[in-house]
Coordinates of C-alpha atoms in Angstrom, one line a residue:
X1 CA 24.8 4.1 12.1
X2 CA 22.6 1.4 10.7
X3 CA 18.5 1.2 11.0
X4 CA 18.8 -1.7 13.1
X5 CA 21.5 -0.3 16.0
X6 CA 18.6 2.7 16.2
X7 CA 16.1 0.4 16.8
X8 CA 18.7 -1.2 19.1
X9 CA 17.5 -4.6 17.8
X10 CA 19.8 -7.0 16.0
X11 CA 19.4 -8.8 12.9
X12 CA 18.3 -12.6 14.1
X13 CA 16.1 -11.2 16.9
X14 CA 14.1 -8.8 14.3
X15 CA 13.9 -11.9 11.6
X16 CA 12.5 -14.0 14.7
X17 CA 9.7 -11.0 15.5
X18 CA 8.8 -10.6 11.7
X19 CA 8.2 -14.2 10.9
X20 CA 5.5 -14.5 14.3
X21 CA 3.5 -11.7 13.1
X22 CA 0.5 -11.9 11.4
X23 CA -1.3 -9.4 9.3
X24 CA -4.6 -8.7 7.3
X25 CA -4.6 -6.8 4.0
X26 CA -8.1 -5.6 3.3
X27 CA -8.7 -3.7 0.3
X28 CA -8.8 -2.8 -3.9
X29 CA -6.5 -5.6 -5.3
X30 CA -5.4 -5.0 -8.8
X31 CA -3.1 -7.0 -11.6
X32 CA -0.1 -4.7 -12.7
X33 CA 1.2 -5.7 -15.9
X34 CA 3.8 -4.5 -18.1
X35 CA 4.8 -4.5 -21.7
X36 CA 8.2 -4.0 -22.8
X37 CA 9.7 -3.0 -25.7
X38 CA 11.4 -0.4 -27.8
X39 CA 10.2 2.7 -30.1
X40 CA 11.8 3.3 -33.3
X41 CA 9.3 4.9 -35.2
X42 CA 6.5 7.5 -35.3
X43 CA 2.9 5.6 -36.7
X44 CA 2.2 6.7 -40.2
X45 CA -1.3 6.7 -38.5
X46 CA -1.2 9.2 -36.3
X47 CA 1.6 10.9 -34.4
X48 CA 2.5 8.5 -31.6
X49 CA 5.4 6.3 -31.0
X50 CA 5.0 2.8 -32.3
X51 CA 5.9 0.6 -29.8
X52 CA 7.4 -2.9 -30.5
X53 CA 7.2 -5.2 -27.2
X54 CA 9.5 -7.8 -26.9
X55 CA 8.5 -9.0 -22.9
X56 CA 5.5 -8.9 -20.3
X57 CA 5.6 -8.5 -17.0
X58 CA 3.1 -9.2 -14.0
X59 CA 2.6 -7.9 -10.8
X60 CA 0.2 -7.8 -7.8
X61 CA -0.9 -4.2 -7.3
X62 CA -2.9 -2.7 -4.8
X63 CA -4.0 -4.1 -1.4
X64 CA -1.9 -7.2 -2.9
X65 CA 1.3 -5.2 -3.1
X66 CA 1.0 -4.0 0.5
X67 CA 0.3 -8.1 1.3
X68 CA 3.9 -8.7 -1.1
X69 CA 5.7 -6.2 1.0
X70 CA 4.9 -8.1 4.4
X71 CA 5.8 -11.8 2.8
X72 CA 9.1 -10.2 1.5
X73 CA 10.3 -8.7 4.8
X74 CA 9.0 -12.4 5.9
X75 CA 5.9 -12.2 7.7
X76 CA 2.6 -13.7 7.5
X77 CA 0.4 -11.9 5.2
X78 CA -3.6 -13.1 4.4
X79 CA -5.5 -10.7 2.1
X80 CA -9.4 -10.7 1.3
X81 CA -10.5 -8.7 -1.4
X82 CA -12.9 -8.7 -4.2
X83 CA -11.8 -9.3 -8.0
X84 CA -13.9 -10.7 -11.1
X85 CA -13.9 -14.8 -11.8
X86 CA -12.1 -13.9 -15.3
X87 CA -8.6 -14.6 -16.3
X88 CA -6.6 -11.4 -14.6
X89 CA -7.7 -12.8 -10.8
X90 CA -6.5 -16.4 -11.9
X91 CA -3.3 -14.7 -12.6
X92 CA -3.6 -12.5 -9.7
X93 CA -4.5 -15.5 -7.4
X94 CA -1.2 -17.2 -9.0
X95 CA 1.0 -14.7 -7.7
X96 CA 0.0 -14.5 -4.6
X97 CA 0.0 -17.7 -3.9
X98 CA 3.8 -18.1 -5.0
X99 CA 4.6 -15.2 -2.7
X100 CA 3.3 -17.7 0.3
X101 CA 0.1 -15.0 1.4
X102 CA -2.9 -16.5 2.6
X103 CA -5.6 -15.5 -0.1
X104 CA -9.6 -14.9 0.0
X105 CA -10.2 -13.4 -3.3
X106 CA -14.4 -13.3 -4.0
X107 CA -15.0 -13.7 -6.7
X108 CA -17.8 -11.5 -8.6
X109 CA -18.7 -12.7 -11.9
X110 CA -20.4 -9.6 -12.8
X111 CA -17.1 -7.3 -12.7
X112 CA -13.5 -7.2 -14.5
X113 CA -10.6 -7.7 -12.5
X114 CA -8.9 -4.3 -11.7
X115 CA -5.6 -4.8 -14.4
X116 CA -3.2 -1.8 -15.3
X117 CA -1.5 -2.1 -18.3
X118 CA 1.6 -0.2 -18.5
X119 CA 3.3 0.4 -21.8
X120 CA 7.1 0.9 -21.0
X121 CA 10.0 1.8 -23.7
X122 CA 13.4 2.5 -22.5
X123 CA 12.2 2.9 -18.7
X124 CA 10.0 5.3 -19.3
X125 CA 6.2 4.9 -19.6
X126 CA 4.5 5.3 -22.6
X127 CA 0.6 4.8 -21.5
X128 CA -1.2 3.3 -19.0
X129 CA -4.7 1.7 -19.8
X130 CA -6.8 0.6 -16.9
X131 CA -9.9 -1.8 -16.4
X132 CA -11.9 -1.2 -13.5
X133 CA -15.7 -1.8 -11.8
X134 CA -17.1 -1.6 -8.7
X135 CA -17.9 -4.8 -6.9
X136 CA -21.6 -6.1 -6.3
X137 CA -23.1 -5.4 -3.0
X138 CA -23.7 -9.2 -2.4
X139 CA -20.2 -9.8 -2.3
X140 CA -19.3 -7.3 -0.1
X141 CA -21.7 -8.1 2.3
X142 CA -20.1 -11.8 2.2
X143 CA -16.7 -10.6 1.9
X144 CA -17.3 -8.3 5.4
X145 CA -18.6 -11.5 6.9
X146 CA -15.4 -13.2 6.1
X147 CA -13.6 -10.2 7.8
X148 CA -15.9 -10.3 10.9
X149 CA -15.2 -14.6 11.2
X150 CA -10.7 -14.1 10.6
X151 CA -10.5 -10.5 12.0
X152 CA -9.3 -12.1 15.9
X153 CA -6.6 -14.2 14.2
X154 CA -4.6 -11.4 13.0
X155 CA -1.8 -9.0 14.9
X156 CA -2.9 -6.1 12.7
X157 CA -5.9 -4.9 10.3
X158 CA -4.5 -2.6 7.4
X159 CA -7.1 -1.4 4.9
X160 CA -5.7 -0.6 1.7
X161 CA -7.9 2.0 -0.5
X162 CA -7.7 2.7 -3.8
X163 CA -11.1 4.3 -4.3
X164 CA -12.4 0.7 -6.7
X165 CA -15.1 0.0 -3.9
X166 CA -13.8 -2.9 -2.2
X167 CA -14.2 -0.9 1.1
X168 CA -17.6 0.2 0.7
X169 CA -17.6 -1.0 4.7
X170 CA -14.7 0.3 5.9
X171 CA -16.7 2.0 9.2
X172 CA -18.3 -1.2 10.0
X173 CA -14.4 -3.1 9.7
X174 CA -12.8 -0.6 11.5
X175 CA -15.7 -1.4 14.6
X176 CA -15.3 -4.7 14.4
X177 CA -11.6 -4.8 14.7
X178 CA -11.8 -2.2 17.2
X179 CA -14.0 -4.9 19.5
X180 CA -11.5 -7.7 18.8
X181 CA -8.8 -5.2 19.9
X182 CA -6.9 -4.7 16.9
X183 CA -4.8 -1.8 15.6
X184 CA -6.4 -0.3 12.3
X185 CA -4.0 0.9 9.3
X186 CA -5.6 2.7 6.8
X187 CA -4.3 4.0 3.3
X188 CA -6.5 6.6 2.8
X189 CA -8.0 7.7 -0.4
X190 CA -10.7 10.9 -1.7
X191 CA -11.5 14.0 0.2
X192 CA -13.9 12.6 2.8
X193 CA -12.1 10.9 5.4
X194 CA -15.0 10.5 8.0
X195 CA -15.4 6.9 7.4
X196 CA -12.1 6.4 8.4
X197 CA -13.1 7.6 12.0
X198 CA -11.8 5.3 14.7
X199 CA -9.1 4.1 13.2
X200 CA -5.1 3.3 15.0
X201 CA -3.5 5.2 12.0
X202 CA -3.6 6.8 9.0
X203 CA -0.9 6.7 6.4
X204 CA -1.8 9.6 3.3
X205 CA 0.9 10.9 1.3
X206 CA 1.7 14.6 0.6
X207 CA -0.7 15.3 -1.8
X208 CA -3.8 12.9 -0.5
X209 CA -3.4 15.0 3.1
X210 CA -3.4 18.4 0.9
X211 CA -6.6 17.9 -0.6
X212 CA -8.0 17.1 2.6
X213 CA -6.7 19.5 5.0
X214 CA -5.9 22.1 2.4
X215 CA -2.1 23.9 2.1
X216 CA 0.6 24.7 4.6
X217 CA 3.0 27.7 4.6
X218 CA 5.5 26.0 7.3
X219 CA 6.0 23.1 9.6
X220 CA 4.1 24.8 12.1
X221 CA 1.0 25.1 10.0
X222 CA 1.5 21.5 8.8
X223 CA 1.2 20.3 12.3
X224 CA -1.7 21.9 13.5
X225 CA -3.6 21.0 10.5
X226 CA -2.6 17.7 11.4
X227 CA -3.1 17.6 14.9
X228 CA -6.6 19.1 14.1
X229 CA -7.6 16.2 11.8
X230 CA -5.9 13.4 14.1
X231 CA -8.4 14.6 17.3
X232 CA -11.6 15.3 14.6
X233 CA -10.9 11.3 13.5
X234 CA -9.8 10.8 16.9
X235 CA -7.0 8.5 15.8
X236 CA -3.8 7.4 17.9
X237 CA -1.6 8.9 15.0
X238 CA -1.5 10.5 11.9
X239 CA 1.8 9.8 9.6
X240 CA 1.8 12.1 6.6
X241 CA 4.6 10.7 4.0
X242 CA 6.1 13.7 2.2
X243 CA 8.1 12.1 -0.8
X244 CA 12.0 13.8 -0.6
X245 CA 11.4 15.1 2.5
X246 CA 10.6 12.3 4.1
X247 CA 7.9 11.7 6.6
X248 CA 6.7 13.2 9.7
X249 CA 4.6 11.0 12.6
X250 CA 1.8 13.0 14.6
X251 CA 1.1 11.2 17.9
X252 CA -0.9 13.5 20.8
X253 CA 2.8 13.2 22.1
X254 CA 4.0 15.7 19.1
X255 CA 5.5 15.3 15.8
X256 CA 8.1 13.4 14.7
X257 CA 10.0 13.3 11.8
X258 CA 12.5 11.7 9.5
X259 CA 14.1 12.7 6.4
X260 CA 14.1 10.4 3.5
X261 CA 16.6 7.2 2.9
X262 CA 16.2 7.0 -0.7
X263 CA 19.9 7.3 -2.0
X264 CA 18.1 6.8 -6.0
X265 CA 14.3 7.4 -6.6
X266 CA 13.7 5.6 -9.7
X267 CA 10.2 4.8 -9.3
X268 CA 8.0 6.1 -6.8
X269 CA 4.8 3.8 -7.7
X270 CA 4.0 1.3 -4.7
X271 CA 6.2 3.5 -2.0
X272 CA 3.0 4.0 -0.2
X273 CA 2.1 -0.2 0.2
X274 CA 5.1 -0.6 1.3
X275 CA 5.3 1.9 4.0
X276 CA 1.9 0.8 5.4
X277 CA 3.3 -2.7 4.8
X278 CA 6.3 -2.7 6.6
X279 CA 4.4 -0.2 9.5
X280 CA 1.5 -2.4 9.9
X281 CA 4.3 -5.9 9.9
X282 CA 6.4 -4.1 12.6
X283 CA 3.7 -3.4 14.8
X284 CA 2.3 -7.0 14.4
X285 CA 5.9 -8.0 15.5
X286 CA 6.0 -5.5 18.7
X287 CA 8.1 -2.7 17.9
X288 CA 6.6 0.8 18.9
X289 CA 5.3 3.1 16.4
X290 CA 8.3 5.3 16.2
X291 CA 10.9 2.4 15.5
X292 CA 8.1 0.8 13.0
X293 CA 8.8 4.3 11.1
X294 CA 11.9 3.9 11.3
X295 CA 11.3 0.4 9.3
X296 CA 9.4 1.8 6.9
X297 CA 10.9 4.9 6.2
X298 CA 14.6 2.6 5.6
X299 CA 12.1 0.1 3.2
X300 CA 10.3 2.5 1.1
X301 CA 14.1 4.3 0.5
X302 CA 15.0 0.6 -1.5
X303 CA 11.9 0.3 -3.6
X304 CA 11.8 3.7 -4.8
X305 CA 15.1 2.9 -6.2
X306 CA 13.5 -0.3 -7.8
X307 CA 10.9 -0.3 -11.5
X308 CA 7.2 -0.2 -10.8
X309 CA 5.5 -1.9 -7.7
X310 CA 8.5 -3.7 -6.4
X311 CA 9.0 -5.0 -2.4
X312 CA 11.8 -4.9 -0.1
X313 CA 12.9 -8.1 1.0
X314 CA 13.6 -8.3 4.5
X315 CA 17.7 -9.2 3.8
X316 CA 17.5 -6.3 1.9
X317 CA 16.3 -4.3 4.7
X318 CA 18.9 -5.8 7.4
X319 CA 21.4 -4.8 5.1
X320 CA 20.6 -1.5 5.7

């Protein structure tokens, strides 16, 4: 049976919900590029592969890649972040743009775009160099004014962190959503997840939730540790993605769980955007938290199965 007879929801009537919903990305945006090319040869310099590209690739990373997942299953994505007035956010601005998501990138003349450079010979990875600062306070402090001003005209709130200090103010966003009645996703990130506090849901992966809550011997152990952090946060729900074995929902209901989709897992990078992507998108569009897993869990099983931070589009996902 198909993900959309257990939602008990057909394909037109879903497409219809997706397109109304609209959703705010807040977060660490970041330009993903690729070089492609083939080795041959060790360098006479040293003893490393000498890589000969013959193609470039770029992508939107980051908070942006959780924004691409909820344009490609055809909702209304706007994103505000924080990236450097250099030649990697012009790009970055580009592709958003082209992906039809509403885009609010401050620019801080003082820092360098977050890029990743992948080097990548016959699929397989051969570095990765990354560019990175932390953004100025004054643009933070206009950015969260931005927030505060749009926050009312959005279904959702989902803040995407990847530890670069675009949420320096995630406590005071997660208020101010909270007053304009908005659900809060949060992709968390570190070992302190106090700030977080307050928020609808949080969406770590196996090994984020294990530094946190420390290790489990069995499911039962998992849950309570779970449980325990849901009511310290006091969050509606915790959903703890646990790579092949799927992922398991914590509600004050119980747990609930689901096995993994993935028929091929090819590339894991970006799973994570477009779980909260997809979860945050259904929600905007209605559907209850356990059938929004169930949209998540069916989208993250195609991109896996997809090179680097790749979507699923939304025919993709009726298909299934």
């Amino acid at each position: 049976m198909g993900v959309m007879q257990d939602l008990g929801l057909n394909a037109p009537e879903l497409a219809k919900r997706l397109a109304g919903a609209r959703v705010l990305v807040v977060g660490d945006v970041m330009l993903d590029r690729y070089w492609f090319g083939d080795v041959s040869r060790i360098s006479p310099e040293a003893p490393v592969p000498v890589a000969r590209i013959a193609r470039s690739e770029e992508r939107a990373g980051g908070a942006a890649n959780v924004a691409r997942n909820i344009a490609g299953l055809g909702g209304q994505a706007s994103i505000l972040s924080v990236v450097g007035d250099d030649e990697a956010a012009n790009a970055l601005e580009a592709l958003l743009v082209r992906d039809g998501i509403a885009t609010s990138l401050k620019r801080d003349a003082k820092i360098a775009t977050t890029v990743k450079l992948r080097v990548v010979a016959r699929q397989q990875q051969l570095i990765r160099l990354d560019f990175e600062d932390a953004p100025s306070h004054e643009i933070l402090a206009d950015k969260l004014q931005e927030f505060a001003d749009i926050v009312a005209d959005n279904d959702v709130v989902i803040l995407s962190d990847y530890g670069k200090g675009g949420l320096t103010h995630v406590a005071e966003m997660i208020r101010l959503a909270q007053a304009a009645g908005k659900p809060v996703l949060i992709d968390p990130k570190g070992d302190d997840y106090s700030k977080y506090a307050g928020a609808t849901l949080l969406t770590p992966n196996r090994s984020e939730f294990r530094q946190v809550a420390g290790s489990w011997k069995d499911e039962a152990s998992l849950t309570a540790k779970a449980q325990a952090l849901r009511d310290e946060l006091k969050l509606d729900a915790l959903l703890v993605t646990r790579s092949e074995e799927g992922m398991t929902l914590f509600r004050a209901e119980g747990a609930l769980h689901q096995p993994t989709l993935a028929r091929e897992v090819y590339d894991v990078s970006g799973a994570g955007d477009t779980v909260i992507g997809t979860l945050g998108l259904a929600l905007a569009a209605g559907l209850s938290l356990p059938m929004a897993m169930s949209l998540a869990n069916a989208a993250a099983g195609v991109v896996v199965g997809k090179l680097g931070t790749a979507v699923c589009t939304q025919q993709e996902l009726l298909a299934l």
